[in-house]
PDB file of N, CA and C in Angstrom:
ATOM      1  N   MET A   4     -11.757  -0.103  16.799  1.00  0.00           N
ATOM      2  CA  MET A   4     -10.841   0.930  16.376  1.00  0.00           C
ATOM      3  C   MET A   4     -11.153   1.297  14.926  1.00  0.00           C
ATOM      4  N   TYR A   5     -11.104   2.578  14.613  1.00  0.00           N
ATOM      5  CA  TYR A   5     -11.341   3.035  13.255  1.00  0.00           C
ATOM      6  C   TYR A   5     -10.219   3.968  12.841  1.00  0.00           C
ATOM      7  N   ALA A   6     -10.140   4.246  11.532  1.00  0.00           N
ATOM      8  CA  ALA A   6      -9.108   5.120  10.997  1.00  0.00           C
ATOM      9  C   ALA A   6      -9.687   5.930   9.852  1.00  0.00           C
ATOM     10  N   VAL A   7      -9.086   7.079   9.619  1.00  0.00           N
ATOM     11  CA  VAL A   7      -9.386   7.871   8.429  1.00  0.00           C
ATOM     12  C   VAL A   7      -8.152   7.776   7.542  1.00  0.00           C
ATOM     13  N   VAL A   8      -8.331   7.203   6.341  1.00  0.00           N
ATOM     14  CA  VAL A   8      -7.216   6.997   5.425  1.00  0.00           C
ATOM     15  C   VAL A   8      -7.397   7.864   4.189  1.00  0.00           C
ATOM     16  N   ARG A   9      -6.263   8.147   3.541  1.00  0.00           N
ATOM     17  CA  ARG A   9      -6.267   8.922   2.308  1.00  0.00           C
ATOM     18  C   ARG A   9      -5.742   8.018   1.188  1.00  0.00           C
ATOM     19  N   THR A  10      -6.551   7.859   0.137  1.00  0.00           N
ATOM     20  CA  THR A  10      -6.135   7.084  -1.019  1.00  0.00           C
ATOM     21  C   THR A  10      -6.879   7.591  -2.245  1.00  0.00           C
ATOM     22  N   GLY A  11      -6.167   7.725  -3.335  1.00  0.00           N
ATOM     23  CA  GLY A  11      -6.788   8.184  -4.567  1.00  0.00           C
ATOM     24  C   GLY A  11      -7.301   9.611  -4.496  1.00  0.00           C
ATOM     25  N   GLY A  12      -6.701  10.440  -3.627  1.00  0.00           N
ATOM     26  CA  GLY A  12      -7.134  11.825  -3.502  1.00  0.00           C
ATOM     27  C   GLY A  12      -8.384  12.012  -2.670  1.00  0.00           C
ATOM     28  N   LYS A  13      -8.847  10.941  -2.039  1.00  0.00           N
ATOM     29  CA  LYS A  13     -10.052  11.015  -1.212  1.00  0.00           C
ATOM     30  C   LYS A  13      -9.742  10.509   0.191  1.00  0.00           C
ATOM     31  N   GLN A  14     -10.549  10.913   1.159  1.00  0.00           N
ATOM     32  CA  GLN A  14     -10.410  10.452   2.529  1.00  0.00           C
ATOM     33  C   GLN A  14     -11.653   9.673   2.918  1.00  0.00           C
ATOM     34  N   MET A  15     -11.452   8.571   3.638  1.00  0.00           N
ATOM     35  CA  MET A  15     -12.609   7.798   4.092  1.00  0.00           C
ATOM     36  C   MET A  15     -12.344   7.157   5.441  1.00  0.00           C
ATOM     37  N   ARG A  16     -13.431   6.964   6.180  1.00  0.00           N
ATOM     38  CA  ARG A  16     -13.361   6.358   7.512  1.00  0.00           C
ATOM     39  C   ARG A  16     -13.557   4.856   7.352  1.00  0.00           C
ATOM     40  N   VAL A  17     -12.636   4.065   7.923  1.00  0.00           N
ATOM     41  CA  VAL A  17     -12.718   2.615   7.812  1.00  0.00           C
ATOM     42  C   VAL A  17     -12.555   1.984   9.192  1.00  0.00           C
ATOM     43  N   ALA A  18     -13.101   0.790   9.329  1.00  0.00           N
ATOM     44  CA  ALA A  18     -12.958  -0.011  10.543  1.00  0.00           C
ATOM     45  C   ALA A  18     -12.760  -1.461  10.107  1.00  0.00           C
ATOM     46  N   GLN A  19     -12.354  -2.302  11.027  1.00  0.00           N
ATOM     47  CA  GLN A  19     -12.133  -3.710  10.721  1.00  0.00           C
ATOM     48  C   GLN A  19     -13.429  -4.348  10.231  1.00  0.00           C
ATOM     49  N   GLY A  20     -13.331  -5.078   9.120  1.00  0.00           N
ATOM     50  CA  GLY A  20     -14.493  -5.746   8.550  1.00  0.00           C
ATOM     51  C   GLY A  20     -15.233  -4.940   7.499  1.00  0.00           C
ATOM     52  N   ASP A  21     -14.904  -3.657   7.350  1.00  0.00           N
ATOM     53  CA  ASP A  21     -15.565  -2.819   6.345  1.00  0.00           C
ATOM     54  C   ASP A  21     -15.138  -3.210   4.939  1.00  0.00           C
ATOM     55  N   SER A  22     -16.008  -2.942   3.980  1.00  0.00           N
ATOM     56  CA  SER A  22     -15.697  -3.127   2.573  1.00  0.00           C
ATOM     57  C   SER A  22     -15.800  -1.760   1.918  1.00  0.00           C
ATOM     58  N   ILE A  23     -14.709  -1.312   1.278  1.00  0.00           N
ATOM     59  CA  ILE A  23     -14.688   0.032   0.700  1.00  0.00           C
ATOM     60  C   ILE A  23     -14.282  -0.038  -0.766  1.00  0.00           C
ATOM     61  N   ARG A  24     -14.746   0.948  -1.532  1.00  0.00           N
ATOM     62  CA  ARG A  24     -14.348   1.104  -2.931  1.00  0.00           C
ATOM     63  C   ARG A  24     -13.452   2.316  -3.037  1.00  0.00           C
ATOM     64  N   VAL A  25     -12.254   2.104  -3.580  1.00  0.00           N
ATOM     65  CA  VAL A  25     -11.286   3.186  -3.741  1.00  0.00           C
ATOM     66  C   VAL A  25     -10.889   3.267  -5.213  1.00  0.00           C
ATOM     67  N   GLU A  26     -10.168   4.328  -5.557  1.00  0.00           N
ATOM     68  CA  GLU A  26      -9.639   4.442  -6.913  1.00  0.00           C
ATOM     69  C   GLU A  26      -8.746   3.240  -7.189  1.00  0.00           C
ATOM     70  N   LYS A  27      -8.627   2.872  -8.446  1.00  0.00           N
ATOM     71  CA  LYS A  27      -7.926   1.645  -8.841  1.00  0.00           C
ATOM     72  C   LYS A  27      -6.516   1.561  -8.259  1.00  0.00           C
ATOM     73  N   LEU A  28      -6.231   0.431  -7.621  1.00  0.00           N
ATOM     74  CA  LEU A  28      -4.913   0.123  -7.080  1.00  0.00           C
ATOM     75  C   LEU A  28      -4.358  -1.090  -7.815  1.00  0.00           C
ATOM     76  N   PRO A  29      -3.032  -1.183  -7.977  1.00  0.00           N
ATOM     77  CA  PRO A  29      -2.465  -2.364  -8.637  1.00  0.00           C
ATOM     78  C   PRO A  29      -2.618  -3.601  -7.751  1.00  0.00           C
ATOM     79  N   GLY A  30      -2.835  -4.748  -8.370  1.00  0.00           N
ATOM     80  CA  GLY A  30      -2.954  -5.996  -7.630  1.00  0.00           C
ATOM     81  C   GLY A  30      -4.095  -6.835  -8.148  1.00  0.00           C
ATOM     82  N   GLU A  31      -4.040  -8.117  -7.820  1.00  0.00           N
ATOM     83  CA  GLU A  31      -5.062  -9.068  -8.245  1.00  0.00           C
ATOM     84  C   GLU A  31      -6.025  -9.347  -7.095  1.00  0.00           C
ATOM     85  N   VAL A  32      -7.163  -9.933  -7.420  1.00  0.00           N
ATOM     86  CA  VAL A  32      -8.148 -10.312  -6.410  1.00  0.00           C
ATOM     87  C   VAL A  32      -7.525 -11.353  -5.487  1.00  0.00           C
ATOM     88  N   GLY A  33      -7.648 -11.149  -4.183  1.00  0.00           N
ATOM     89  CA  GLY A  33      -7.075 -12.053  -3.200  1.00  0.00           C
ATOM     90  C   GLY A  33      -5.744 -11.590  -2.644  1.00  0.00           C
ATOM     91  N   GLU A  34      -5.111 -10.609  -3.274  1.00  0.00           N
ATOM     92  CA  GLU A  34      -3.834 -10.091  -2.782  1.00  0.00           C
ATOM     93  C   GLU A  34      -4.054  -9.154  -1.604  1.00  0.00           C
ATOM     94  N   GLN A  35      -3.048  -9.081  -0.753  1.00  0.00           N
ATOM     95  CA  GLN A  35      -3.097  -8.192   0.398  1.00  0.00           C
ATOM     96  C   GLN A  35      -2.624  -6.807  -0.033  1.00  0.00           C
ATOM     97  N   VAL A  36      -3.284  -5.779   0.473  1.00  0.00           N
ATOM     98  CA  VAL A  36      -2.931  -4.401   0.142  1.00  0.00           C
ATOM     99  C   VAL A  36      -2.811  -3.600   1.428  1.00  0.00           C
ATOM    100  N   GLU A  37      -1.911  -2.629   1.425  1.00  0.00           N
ATOM    101  CA  GLU A  37      -1.673  -1.809   2.610  1.00  0.00           C
ATOM    102  C   GLU A  37      -1.937  -0.346   2.263  1.00  0.00           C
ATOM    103  N   LEU A  38      -2.671   0.328   3.138  1.00  0.00           N
ATOM    104  CA  LEU A  38      -2.933   1.760   2.991  1.00  0.00           C
ATOM    105  C   LEU A  38      -2.158   2.480   4.088  1.00  0.00           C
ATOM    106  N   PRO A  39      -0.978   3.033   3.770  1.00  0.00           N
ATOM    107  CA  PRO A  39      -0.118   3.607   4.810  1.00  0.00           C
ATOM    108  C   PRO A  39      -0.460   5.045   5.206  1.00  0.00           C
ATOM    109  N   GLU A  40      -1.262   5.750   4.416  1.00  0.00           N
ATOM    110  CA  GLU A  40      -1.558   7.145   4.712  1.00  0.00           C
ATOM    111  C   GLU A  40      -2.752   7.254   5.664  1.00  0.00           C
ATOM    112  N   VAL A  41      -2.481   7.106   6.945  1.00  0.00           N
ATOM    113  CA  VAL A  41      -3.523   7.181   7.978  1.00  0.00           C
ATOM    114  C   VAL A  41      -3.476   8.584   8.590  1.00  0.00           C
ATOM    115  N   LEU A  42      -4.587   9.300   8.495  1.00  0.00           N
ATOM    116  CA  LEU A  42      -4.650  10.675   8.980  1.00  0.00           C
ATOM    117  C   LEU A  42      -5.142  10.766  10.424  1.00  0.00           C
ATOM    118  N   LEU A  43      -5.941   9.768  10.853  1.00  0.00           N
ATOM    119  CA  LEU A  43      -6.533   9.804  12.184  1.00  0.00           C
ATOM    120  C   LEU A  43      -6.804   8.384  12.647  1.00  0.00           C
ATOM    121  N   LEU A  44      -6.549   8.127  13.916  1.00  0.00           N
ATOM    122  CA  LEU A  44      -6.877   6.839  14.539  1.00  0.00           C
ATOM    123  C   LEU A  44      -7.800   7.113  15.720  1.00  0.00           C
ATOM    124  N   GLY A  45      -8.879   6.357  15.805  1.00  0.00           N
ATOM    125  CA  GLY A  45      -9.806   6.543  16.906  1.00  0.00           C
ATOM    126  C   GLY A  45     -10.201   5.213  17.494  1.00  0.00           C
ATOM    127  N   GLY A  46     -10.534   5.229  18.751  1.00  0.00           N
ATOM    128  CA  GLY A  46     -10.972   4.022  19.435  1.00  0.00           C
ATOM    129  C   GLY A  46     -12.096   4.357  20.388  1.00  0.00           C
ATOM    130  N   SER A  47     -12.179   3.582  21.466  1.00  0.00           N
ATOM    131  CA  SER A  47     -13.255   3.809  22.429  1.00  0.00           C
ATOM    132  C   SER A  47     -13.040   5.089  23.232  1.00  0.00           C
ATOM    133  N   ASP A  48     -11.789   5.374  23.596  1.00  0.00           N
ATOM    134  CA  ASP A  48     -11.570   6.559  24.430  1.00  0.00           C
ATOM    135  C   ASP A  48     -10.422   7.443  23.962  1.00  0.00           C
ATOM    136  N   ASP A  49      -9.491   6.924  23.144  1.00  0.00           N
ATOM    137  CA  ASP A  49      -8.352   7.723  22.715  1.00  0.00           C
ATOM    138  C   ASP A  49      -8.489   8.106  21.251  1.00  0.00           C
ATOM    139  N   LEU A  50      -7.830   9.211  20.880  1.00  0.00           N
ATOM    140  CA  LEU A  50      -7.878   9.727  19.522  1.00  0.00           C
ATOM    141  C   LEU A  50      -6.488  10.221  19.159  1.00  0.00           C
ATOM    142  N   LYS A  51      -5.940   9.709  18.054  1.00  0.00           N
ATOM    143  CA  LYS A  51      -4.629  10.147  17.576  1.00  0.00           C
ATOM    144  C   LYS A  51      -4.835  10.870  16.258  1.00  0.00           C
ATOM    145  N   ILE A  52      -4.421  12.126  16.226  1.00  0.00           N
ATOM    146  CA  ILE A  52      -4.537  12.933  15.024  1.00  0.00           C
ATOM    147  C   ILE A  52      -3.145  13.156  14.477  1.00  0.00           C
ATOM    148  N   GLY A  53      -2.947  12.843  13.195  1.00  0.00           N
ATOM    149  CA  GLY A  53      -1.645  12.984  12.571  1.00  0.00           C
ATOM    150  C   GLY A  53      -1.348  14.413  12.164  1.00  0.00           C
ATOM    151  N   THR A  54      -0.050  14.670  11.945  1.00  0.00           N
ATOM    152  CA  THR A  54       0.388  15.995  11.502  1.00  0.00           C
ATOM    153  C   THR A  54       1.317  15.872  10.301  1.00  0.00           C
ATOM    154  N   PRO A  55       0.942  15.513   9.126  1.00  0.00           N
ATOM    155  CA  PRO A  55      -0.408  15.176   8.689  1.00  0.00           C
ATOM    156  C   PRO A  55      -0.736  13.691   8.833  1.00  0.00           C
ATOM    157  N   LEU A  56       0.283  12.823   9.010  1.00  0.00           N
ATOM    158  CA  LEU A  56       0.026  11.385   9.117  1.00  0.00           C
ATOM    159  C   LEU A  56       0.348  10.889  10.520  1.00  0.00           C
ATOM    160  N   VAL A  57      -0.325   9.824  10.941  1.00  0.00           N
ATOM    161  CA  VAL A  57      -0.052   9.195  12.231  1.00  0.00           C
ATOM    162  C   VAL A  57       1.140   8.259  12.040  1.00  0.00           C
ATOM    163  N   ASP A  58       2.187   8.443  12.844  1.00  0.00           N
ATOM    164  CA  ASP A  58       3.403   7.638  12.722  1.00  0.00           C
ATOM    165  C   ASP A  58       3.132   6.175  13.076  1.00  0.00           C
ATOM    166  N   GLY A  59       3.590   5.259  12.228  1.00  0.00           N
ATOM    167  CA  GLY A  59       3.496   3.831  12.496  1.00  0.00           C
ATOM    168  C   GLY A  59       2.118   3.231  12.289  1.00  0.00           C
ATOM    169  N   ALA A  60       1.169   4.001  11.818  1.00  0.00           N
ATOM    170  CA  ALA A  60      -0.192   3.478  11.620  1.00  0.00           C
ATOM    171  C   ALA A  60      -0.368   3.036  10.170  1.00  0.00           C
ATOM    172  N   ARG A  61      -1.174   1.972   9.995  1.00  0.00           N
ATOM    173  CA  ARG A  61      -1.482   1.503   8.646  1.00  0.00           C
ATOM    174  C   ARG A  61      -2.767   0.683   8.686  1.00  0.00           C
ATOM    175  N   VAL A  62      -3.368   0.562   7.520  1.00  0.00           N
ATOM    176  CA  VAL A  62      -4.581  -0.227   7.363  1.00  0.00           C
ATOM    177  C   VAL A  62      -4.262  -1.335   6.375  1.00  0.00           C
ATOM    178  N   VAL A  63      -4.551  -2.575   6.754  1.00  0.00           N
ATOM    179  CA  VAL A  63      -4.251  -3.738   5.918  1.00  0.00           C
ATOM    180  C   VAL A  63      -5.564  -4.393   5.511  1.00  0.00           C
ATOM    181  N   GLY A  64      -5.652  -4.736   4.220  1.00  0.00           N
ATOM    182  CA  GLY A  64      -6.870  -5.370   3.721  1.00  0.00           C
ATOM    183  C   GLY A  64      -6.567  -6.310   2.568  1.00  0.00           C
ATOM    184  N   VAL A  65      -7.631  -6.895   2.027  1.00  0.00           N
ATOM    185  CA  VAL A  65      -7.524  -7.836   0.913  1.00  0.00           C
ATOM    186  C   VAL A  65      -8.385  -7.317  -0.233  1.00  0.00           C
ATOM    187  N   ILE A  66      -7.857  -7.382  -1.450  1.00  0.00           N
ATOM    188  CA  ILE A  66      -8.608  -6.965  -2.627  1.00  0.00           C
ATOM    189  C   ILE A  66      -9.670  -8.017  -2.913  1.00  0.00           C
ATOM    190  N   THR A  67     -10.938  -7.583  -2.952  1.00  0.00           N
ATOM    191  CA  THR A  67     -12.035  -8.513  -3.227  1.00  0.00           C
ATOM    192  C   THR A  67     -12.591  -8.357  -4.636  1.00  0.00           C
ATOM    193  N   ASP A  68     -12.341  -7.207  -5.284  1.00  0.00           N
ATOM    194  CA  ASP A  68     -12.873  -6.995  -6.628  1.00  0.00           C
ATOM    195  C   ASP A  68     -12.104  -5.886  -7.324  1.00  0.00           C
ATOM    196  N   GLN A  69     -11.873  -6.067  -8.629  1.00  0.00           N
ATOM    197  CA  GLN A  69     -11.340  -5.028  -9.495  1.00  0.00           C
ATOM    198  C   GLN A  69     -12.406  -4.822 -10.562  1.00  0.00           C
ATOM    199  N   GLY A  70     -12.953  -3.644 -10.669  1.00  0.00           N
ATOM    200  CA  GLY A  70     -14.028  -3.453 -11.626  1.00  0.00           C
ATOM    201  C   GLY A  70     -14.116  -2.040 -12.147  1.00  0.00           C
ATOM    202  N   ARG A  71     -15.218  -1.782 -12.860  1.00  0.00           N
ATOM    203  CA  ARG A  71     -15.473  -0.465 -13.409  1.00  0.00           C
ATOM    204  C   ARG A  71     -16.898  -0.065 -13.048  1.00  0.00           C
ATOM    205  N   GLY A  72     -17.070   1.199 -12.744  1.00  0.00           N
ATOM    206  CA  GLY A  72     -18.364   1.712 -12.332  1.00  0.00           C
ATOM    207  C   GLY A  72     -19.321   1.863 -13.499  1.00  0.00           C
ATOM    208  N   PRO A  73     -20.476   2.465 -13.255  1.00  0.00           N
ATOM    209  CA  PRO A  73     -21.464   2.644 -14.315  1.00  0.00           C
ATOM    210  C   PRO A  73     -20.993   3.664 -15.350  1.00  0.00           C
ATOM    211  N   LYS A  74     -21.534   3.549 -16.547  1.00  0.00           N
ATOM    212  CA  LYS A  74     -21.152   4.458 -17.616  1.00  0.00           C
ATOM    213  C   LYS A  74     -21.779   5.831 -17.394  1.00  0.00           C
ATOM    214  N   ILE A  75     -20.974   6.858 -17.587  1.00  0.00           N
ATOM    215  CA  ILE A  75     -21.413   8.240 -17.479  1.00  0.00           C
ATOM    216  C   ILE A  75     -21.263   8.868 -18.856  1.00  0.00           C
ATOM    217  N   THR A  76     -22.294   9.555 -19.323  1.00  0.00           N
ATOM    218  CA  THR A  76     -22.267  10.204 -20.626  1.00  0.00           C
ATOM    219  C   THR A  76     -22.012  11.699 -20.452  1.00  0.00           C
ATOM    220  N   ILE A  77     -21.007  12.208 -21.173  1.00  0.00           N
ATOM    221  CA  ILE A  77     -20.687  13.629 -21.166  1.00  0.00           C
ATOM    222  C   ILE A  77     -21.120  14.184 -22.517  1.00  0.00           C
ATOM    223  N   PHE A  78     -22.008  15.167 -22.530  1.00  0.00           N
ATOM    224  CA  PHE A  78     -22.503  15.743 -23.774  1.00  0.00           C
ATOM    225  C   PHE A  78     -22.348  17.249 -23.717  1.00  0.00           C
ATOM    226  N   LYS A  79     -21.651  17.806 -24.701  1.00  0.00           N
ATOM    227  CA  LYS A  79     -21.469  19.249 -24.796  1.00  0.00           C
ATOM    228  C   LYS A  79     -22.111  19.733 -26.082  1.00  0.00           C
ATOM    229  N   ALA A  80     -22.740  20.908 -26.031  1.00  0.00           N
ATOM    230  CA  ALA A  80     -23.342  21.479 -27.233  1.00  0.00           C
ATOM    231  C   ALA A  80     -23.366  22.995 -27.107  1.00  0.00           C
ATOM    232  N   LYS A  81     -23.193  23.655 -28.251  1.00  0.00           N
ATOM    233  CA  LYS A  81     -23.359  25.106 -28.325  1.00  0.00           C
ATOM    234  C   LYS A  81     -24.483  25.384 -29.318  1.00  0.00           C
ATOM    235  N   ARG A  82     -25.473  26.065 -28.875  1.00  0.00           N
ATOM    236  CA  ARG A  82     -26.638  26.272 -29.728  1.00  0.00           C
ATOM    237  C   ARG A  82     -26.299  27.161 -30.927  1.00  0.00           C
ATOM    238  N   ARG A  83     -26.919  26.837 -32.036  1.00  0.00           N
ATOM    239  CA  ARG A  83     -26.807  27.560 -33.297  1.00  0.00           C
ATOM    240  C   ARG A  83     -25.409  27.536 -33.901  1.00  0.00           C
ATOM    241  N   LYS A  84     -24.489  26.729 -33.404  1.00  0.00           N
ATOM    242  CA  LYS A  84     -23.121  26.702 -33.929  1.00  0.00           C
ATOM    243  C   LYS A  84     -22.735  25.336 -34.496  1.00  0.00           C
ATOM    244  N   GLN A  85     -23.667  24.378 -34.495  1.00  0.00           N
ATOM    245  CA  GLN A  85     -23.417  23.019 -34.962  1.00  0.00           C
ATOM    246  C   GLN A  85     -22.214  22.381 -34.243  1.00  0.00           C
ATOM    247  N   TYR A  86     -22.101  22.648 -32.952  1.00  0.00           N
ATOM    248  CA  TYR A  86     -21.025  22.066 -32.133  1.00  0.00           C
ATOM    249  C   TYR A  86     -21.641  21.091 -31.154  1.00  0.00           C
ATOM    250  N   ARG A  87     -21.324  19.806 -31.321  1.00  0.00           N
ATOM    251  CA  ARG A  87     -21.790  18.777 -30.398  1.00  0.00           C
ATOM    252  C   ARG A  87     -20.668  17.770 -30.173  1.00  0.00           C
ATOM    253  N   ARG A  88     -20.468  17.383 -28.909  1.00  0.00           N
ATOM    254  CA  ARG A  88     -19.466  16.372 -28.563  1.00  0.00           C
ATOM    255  C   ARG A  88     -20.091  15.411 -27.555  1.00  0.00           C
ATOM    256  N   LYS A  89     -19.964  14.132 -27.815  1.00  0.00           N
ATOM    257  CA  LYS A  89     -20.490  13.119 -26.908  1.00  0.00           C
ATOM    258  C   LYS A  89     -19.337  12.211 -26.512  1.00  0.00           C
ATOM    259  N   GLN A  90     -19.211  11.975 -25.216  1.00  0.00           N
ATOM    260  CA  GLN A  90     -18.110  11.163 -24.700  1.00  0.00           C
ATOM    261  C   GLN A  90     -18.632  10.320 -23.539  1.00  0.00           C
ATOM    262  N   GLY A  91     -18.143   9.111 -23.418  1.00  0.00           N
ATOM    263  CA  GLY A  91     -18.519   8.234 -22.317  1.00  0.00           C
ATOM    264  C   GLY A  91     -17.330   7.963 -21.404  1.00  0.00           C
ATOM    265  N   HIS A  92     -17.622   7.564 -20.170  1.00  0.00           N
ATOM    266  CA  HIS A  92     -16.549   7.282 -19.209  1.00  0.00           C
ATOM    267  C   HIS A  92     -17.032   6.248 -18.189  1.00  0.00           C
ATOM    268  N   ARG A  93     -16.148   5.327 -17.846  1.00  0.00           N
ATOM    269  CA  ARG A  93     -16.398   4.376 -16.752  1.00  0.00           C
ATOM    270  C   ARG A  93     -15.177   4.391 -15.846  1.00  0.00           C
ATOM    271  N   GLN A  94     -15.379   4.767 -14.596  1.00  0.00           N
ATOM    272  CA  GLN A  94     -14.280   4.888 -13.644  1.00  0.00           C
ATOM    273  C   GLN A  94     -13.899   3.520 -13.087  1.00  0.00           C
ATOM    274  N   ALA A  95     -12.617   3.218 -13.110  1.00  0.00           N
ATOM    275  CA  ALA A  95     -12.122   1.954 -12.554  1.00  0.00           C
ATOM    276  C   ALA A  95     -12.031   2.067 -11.032  1.00  0.00           C
ATOM    277  N   TYR A  96     -12.303   0.955 -10.342  1.00  0.00           N
ATOM    278  CA  TYR A  96     -12.233   0.957  -8.882  1.00  0.00           C
ATOM    279  C   TYR A  96     -11.652  -0.366  -8.388  1.00  0.00           C
ATOM    280  N   THR A  97     -11.216  -0.350  -7.130  1.00  0.00           N
ATOM    281  CA  THR A  97     -10.755  -1.530  -6.420  1.00  0.00           C
ATOM    282  C   THR A  97     -11.574  -1.636  -5.146  1.00  0.00           C
ATOM    283  N   GLU A  98     -12.150  -2.801  -4.901  1.00  0.00           N
ATOM    284  CA  GLU A  98     -12.912  -3.016  -3.675  1.00  0.00           C
ATOM    285  C   GLU A  98     -12.015  -3.752  -2.684  1.00  0.00           C
ATOM    286  N   ILE A  99     -11.953  -3.233  -1.463  1.00  0.00           N
ATOM    287  CA  ILE A  99     -11.053  -3.766  -0.428  1.00  0.00           C
ATOM    288  C   ILE A  99     -11.881  -4.132   0.802  1.00  0.00           C
ATOM    289  N   ARG A 100     -11.587  -5.305   1.383  1.00  0.00           N
ATOM    290  CA  ARG A 100     -12.153  -5.685   2.682  1.00  0.00           C
ATOM    291  C   ARG A 100     -11.056  -5.428   3.719  1.00  0.00           C
ATOM    292  N   VAL A 101     -11.333  -4.576   4.687  1.00  0.00           N
ATOM    293  CA  VAL A 101     -10.348  -4.191   5.697  1.00  0.00           C
ATOM    294  C   VAL A 101     -10.216  -5.311   6.723  1.00  0.00           C
ATOM    295  N   ASP A 102      -8.991  -5.834   6.867  1.00  0.00           N
ATOM    296  CA  ASP A 102      -8.735  -6.907   7.831  1.00  0.00           C
ATOM    297  C   ASP A 102      -8.327  -6.373   9.202  1.00  0.00           C
ATOM    298  N   ARG A 103      -7.451  -5.369   9.201  1.00  0.00           N
ATOM    299  CA  ARG A 103      -7.028  -4.836  10.495  1.00  0.00           C
ATOM    300  C   ARG A 103      -6.543  -3.393  10.365  1.00  0.00           C
ATOM    301  N   VAL A 104      -6.691  -2.671  11.468  1.00  0.00           N
ATOM    302  CA  VAL A 104      -6.212  -1.293  11.585  1.00  0.00           C
ATOM    303  C   VAL A 104      -5.113  -1.315  12.641  1.00  0.00           C
ATOM    304  N   GLU A 105      -3.894  -0.988  12.231  1.00  0.00           N
ATOM    305  CA  GLU A 105      -2.756  -1.040  13.143  1.00  0.00           C
ATOM    306  C   GLU A 105      -2.314   0.365  13.486  1.00  0.00           C
ATOM    307  N   GLY A 106      -1.876   0.537  14.702  1.00  0.00           N
ATOM    308  CA  GLY A 106      -1.364   1.848  15.077  1.00  0.00           C
ATOM    309  C   GLY A 106      -1.320   1.953  16.534  1.00  0.00           C
TER     310      GLY A 106
END
């Protein structure tokens, strides 16, 4: 069974045993986390499509890592105007191992 969940403004397809990286969620490593916004549930022969969410469906997993992604450099410049701006960014993420898809 698989599901399409919405978290952090993004949608992703997950199944039992998958490891996914999502936008930072509160919690410590080893804690259980629930993703209640399930948009679609699929299996071997049946398909449940939510309007917009599937009633009673949820995805349960365990937080395996809290980290930050690679550094991205943002550089802006306007020629002949002596305007330069340099900024760095590292996006925080939460890695989740999906234990079960309920619905």
